[in-house]
PDB file of C-alpha atoms in Angstrom:
ATOM      1  CA  MET M  64     209.738 368.700 114.497  1.00 51.00           C
ATOM      2  CA  ASP M  65     211.894 371.063 112.470  1.00 61.00           C
ATOM      3  CA  GLN M  66     214.524 369.994 109.902  1.00 68.00           C
ATOM      4  CA  GLN M  67     217.415 370.754 112.278  1.00 77.00           C
ATOM      5  CA  GLY M  68     216.974 367.480 114.164  1.00 83.00           C
ATOM      6  CA  VAL M  69     217.488 363.924 112.972  1.00 83.00           C
ATOM      7  CA  THR M  70     214.982 363.168 110.230  1.00 80.00           C
ATOM      8  CA  GLY M  71     215.776 359.549 109.382  1.00 86.00           C
ATOM      9  CA  ILE M  72     218.478 356.956 108.804  1.00 89.00           C
ATOM     10  CA  GLY M  73     220.170 357.475 105.443  1.00 93.00           C
ATOM     11  CA  ALA M  74     222.760 354.702 105.530  1.00 95.00           C
ATOM     12  CA  VAL M  75     224.552 352.277 107.811  1.00 95.00           C
ATOM     13  CA  ALA M  76     228.218 351.538 107.127  1.00 96.00           C
ATOM     14  CA  VAL M  77     229.471 347.995 106.634  1.00 97.00           C
ATOM     15  CA  PRO M  78     233.268 347.642 106.408  1.00 96.00           C
ATOM     16  CA  VAL M  79     234.465 345.366 103.597  1.00 97.00           C
ATOM     17  CA  THR M  80     237.840 344.148 102.334  1.00 96.00           C
ATOM     18  CA  ASP M  81     236.883 344.203  98.637  1.00 96.00           C
ATOM     19  CA  GLN M  82     234.118 346.540  97.496  1.00 96.00           C
ATOM     20  CA  ASP M  83     233.481 344.686  94.222  1.00 97.00           C
ATOM     21  CA  LYS M  84     233.030 341.348  96.022  1.00 98.00           C
ATOM     22  CA  ALA M  85     230.762 343.089  98.529  1.00 98.00           C
ATOM     23  CA  VAL M  86     228.576 344.502  95.727  1.00 98.00           C
ATOM     24  CA  ALA M  87     228.386 341.016  94.181  1.00 98.00           C
ATOM     25  CA  PHE M  88     227.164 339.610  97.521  1.00 98.00           C
ATOM     26  CA  TYR M  89     224.706 342.328  98.522  1.00 98.00           C
ATOM     27  CA  VAL M  90     223.263 342.718  95.007  1.00 98.00           C
ATOM     28  CA  GLY M  91     223.676 339.202  93.599  1.00 96.00           C
ATOM     29  CA  VAL M  92     222.891 337.150  96.707  1.00 95.00           C
ATOM     30  CA  LEU M  93     220.700 339.403  98.862  1.00 96.00           C
ATOM     31  CA  GLY M  94     218.870 341.011  95.924  1.00 96.00           C
ATOM     32  CA  MET M  95     219.642 344.622  96.782  1.00 97.00           C
ATOM     33  CA  GLU M  96     220.129 347.322  94.154  1.00 98.00           C
ATOM     34  CA  LYS M  97     223.288 349.398  93.770  1.00 98.00           C
ATOM     35  CA  ARG M  98     222.337 353.038  94.175  1.00 98.00           C
ATOM     36  CA  LEU M  99     225.624 354.905  94.158  1.00 97.00           C
ATOM     37  CA  ASP M 100     229.218 354.138  93.170  1.00 97.00           C
ATOM     38  CA  VAL M 101     231.503 357.187  93.279  1.00 95.00           C
ATOM     39  CA  PRO M 102     235.332 357.234  93.451  1.00 93.00           C
ATOM     40  CA  LEU M 103     236.925 358.638  96.603  1.00 85.00           C
ATOM     41  CA  GLU M 104     240.574 358.958  95.581  1.00 78.00           C
ATOM     42  CA  ARG M 105     241.482 360.646  98.850  1.00 78.00           C
ATOM     43  CA  PHE M 106     240.531 357.494 100.771  1.00 71.00           C
ATOM     44  CA  GLY M 107     241.592 354.900  98.214  1.00 72.00           C
ATOM     45  CA  GLY M 108     238.148 353.493  97.630  1.00 81.00           C
ATOM     46  CA  ARG M 109     234.661 354.344  96.469  1.00 93.00           C
ATOM     47  CA  TRP M 110     231.438 355.505  98.113  1.00 95.00           C
ATOM     48  CA  ILE M 111     229.095 352.643  97.283  1.00 97.00           C
ATOM     49  CA  THR M 112     225.561 352.296  98.582  1.00 98.00           C
ATOM     50  CA  VAL M 113     223.138 349.431  98.107  1.00 98.00           C
ATOM     51  CA  ALA M 114     219.600 348.959  99.394  1.00 97.00           C
ATOM     52  CA  PRO M 115     216.600 346.691  99.159  1.00 96.00           C
ATOM     53  CA  PRO M 116     214.331 347.905  96.329  1.00 96.00           C
ATOM     54  CA  GLY M 117     212.054 350.659  97.648  1.00 95.00           C
ATOM     55  CA  SER M 118     213.967 351.100 100.912  1.00 95.00           C
ATOM     56  CA  GLY M 119     214.796 354.560 102.169  1.00 94.00           C
ATOM     57  CA  THR M 120     217.764 353.296 104.191  1.00 96.00           C
ATOM     58  CA  GLU M 121     220.936 352.249 102.391  1.00 97.00           C
ATOM     59  CA  VAL M 122     223.993 350.179 103.274  1.00 98.00           C
ATOM     60  CA  ALA M 123     227.296 351.937 102.595  1.00 97.00           C
ATOM     61  CA  LEU M 124     229.953 349.368 101.628  1.00 96.00           C
ATOM     62  CA  VAL M 125     233.025 351.163 102.969  1.00 94.00           C
ATOM     63  CA  PRO M 126     236.664 350.046 102.785  1.00 92.00           C
ATOM     64  CA  GLU M 127     237.766 348.556 106.086  1.00 93.00           C
ATOM     65  CA  SER M 128     240.204 350.480 108.259  1.00 90.00           C
ATOM     66  CA  ALA M 129     242.020 349.999 111.540  1.00 93.00           C
ATOM     67  CA  ALA M 130     239.190 351.820 113.294  1.00 92.00           C
ATOM     68  CA  GLN M 131     236.490 349.900 111.396  1.00 93.00           C
ATOM     69  CA  PRO M 132     237.701 346.372 110.512  1.00 96.00           C
ATOM     70  CA  ALA M 133     235.667 343.917 108.463  1.00 97.00           C
ATOM     71  CA  GLY M 134     234.600 340.573 109.904  1.00 97.00           C
ATOM     72  CA  ARG M 135     232.675 341.654 112.992  1.00 96.00           C
ATOM     73  CA  GLU M 136     229.103 341.873 114.224  1.00 96.00           C
ATOM     74  CA  VAL M 137     227.680 344.913 112.461  1.00 94.00           C
ATOM     75  CA  GLY M 138     224.271 345.022 114.148  1.00 90.00           C
ATOM     76  CA  VAL M 139     222.170 345.537 111.021  1.00 93.00           C
ATOM     77  CA  ARG M 140     218.747 343.862 111.137  1.00 95.00           C
ATOM     78  CA  PHE M 141     217.368 343.338 107.641  1.00 96.00           C
ATOM     79  CA  SER M 142     213.665 342.608 107.220  1.00 95.00           C
ATOM     80  CA  THR M 143     211.787 340.024 105.159  1.00 96.00           C
ATOM     81  CA  GLY M 144     208.214 338.853 104.765  1.00 95.00           C
ATOM     82  CA  ASP M 145     209.196 335.160 105.026  1.00 97.00           C
ATOM     83  CA  ALA M 146     212.244 334.330 107.150  1.00 97.00           C
ATOM     84  CA  ALA M 147     211.983 330.568 106.586  1.00 97.00           C
ATOM     85  CA  ALA M 148     211.950 330.896 102.785  1.00 96.00           C
ATOM     86  CA  LEU M 149     214.811 333.403 102.759  1.00 97.00           C
ATOM     87  CA  HIS M 150     216.814 331.236 105.169  1.00 97.00           C
ATOM     88  CA  ALA M 151     216.432 328.232 102.856  1.00 97.00           C
ATOM     89  CA  ALA M 152     217.308 330.285  99.747  1.00 96.00           C
ATOM     90  CA  MET M 153     220.409 331.813 101.315  1.00 97.00           C
ATOM     91  CA  LYS M 154     221.576 328.435 102.626  1.00 97.00           C
ATOM     92  CA  ALA M 155     221.100 326.941  99.130  1.00 96.00           C
ATOM     93  CA  ARG M 156     223.283 329.750  97.703  1.00 95.00           C
ATOM     94  CA  GLY M 157     226.096 328.885 100.095  1.00 96.00           C
ATOM     95  CA  VAL M 158     225.655 331.794 102.521  1.00 97.00           C
ATOM     96  CA  GLU M 159     226.815 331.090 106.072  1.00 97.00           C
ATOM     97  CA  VAL M 160     223.511 331.153 107.977  1.00 98.00           C
ATOM     98  CA  ASP M 161     222.697 330.173 111.546  1.00 98.00           C
ATOM     99  CA  GLU M 162     219.643 328.264 112.693  1.00 98.00           C
ATOM    100  CA  LEU M 163     216.211 329.772 112.024  1.00 98.00           C
ATOM    101  CA  LEU M 164     214.958 330.949 115.433  1.00 97.00           C
ATOM    102  CA  GLU M 165     211.240 330.781 116.125  1.00 96.00           C
ATOM    103  CA  TRP M 166     210.646 331.810 119.726  1.00 94.00           C
ATOM    104  CA  GLU M 167     207.156 332.257 121.075  1.00 95.00           C
ATOM    105  CA  GLY M 168     206.139 335.914 120.992  1.00 94.00           C
ATOM    106  CA  THR M 169     208.933 337.020 118.641  1.00 95.00           C
ATOM    107  CA  PRO M 170     209.127 337.112 114.861  1.00 97.00           C
ATOM    108  CA  PRO M 171     211.162 334.382 113.108  1.00 97.00           C
ATOM    109  CA  MET M 172     214.795 335.425 112.620  1.00 97.00           C
ATOM    110  CA  PHE M 173     218.273 334.182 111.813  1.00 98.00           C
ATOM    111  CA  ALA M 174     221.838 335.418 111.680  1.00 98.00           C
ATOM    112  CA  PHE M 175     224.126 335.283 108.653  1.00 97.00           C
ATOM    113  CA  ARG M 176     227.574 336.413 107.611  1.00 98.00           C
ATOM    114  CA  ASP M 177     228.499 338.275 104.418  1.00 97.00           C
ATOM    115  CA  GLN M 178     231.544 337.637 102.201  1.00 97.00           C
ATOM    116  CA  ASP M 179     233.854 339.202 104.832  1.00 98.00           C
ATOM    117  CA  GLY M 180     232.321 337.532 107.871  1.00 97.00           C
ATOM    118  CA  ASN M 181     230.358 340.616 108.961  1.00 98.00           C
ATOM    119  CA  GLY M 182     227.452 339.439 111.111  1.00 97.00           C
ATOM    120  CA  HIS M 183     223.895 340.516 110.277  1.00 97.00           C
ATOM    121  CA  GLU M 184     220.385 339.335 111.147  1.00 97.00           C
ATOM    122  CA  ILE M 185     217.228 338.785 109.124  1.00 97.00           C
ATOM    123  CA  VAL M 186     213.932 339.380 110.976  1.00 97.00           C
ATOM    124  CA  GLN M 187     210.486 338.617 109.598  1.00 97.00           C
ATOM    125  CA  TYR M 188     208.131 341.592 109.706  1.00 92.00           C
ATOM    126  CA  GLY M 189     204.617 341.790 108.334  1.00 75.00           C
TER     127      GLY M 189
END
């Protein structure tokens, strides 16, 4: 395939009400690394990306807007090697997590909400 087509997923946008609080959650609680933090005066915020260490795909923590409000199901599925351990750790840190789901034939998974109530899922791979 040539370079004119889609070649990957660079980032997924997650709308947030406070970018600093979002960085604290995604870096401090989820263990991601901050990769970019650049002012965007025109839009009244910053272009901030975070990602799990070694990941090629980033999460862009964008200021919420009328078209993209915070506090909704975002549809991002994060991966882990041990869903049960991560579920317990996140619950112990006060993160709003749902029940750990372990259905026959599917990997263990659970839903959680970030500091703004954005809904995400954790799925065990590997």
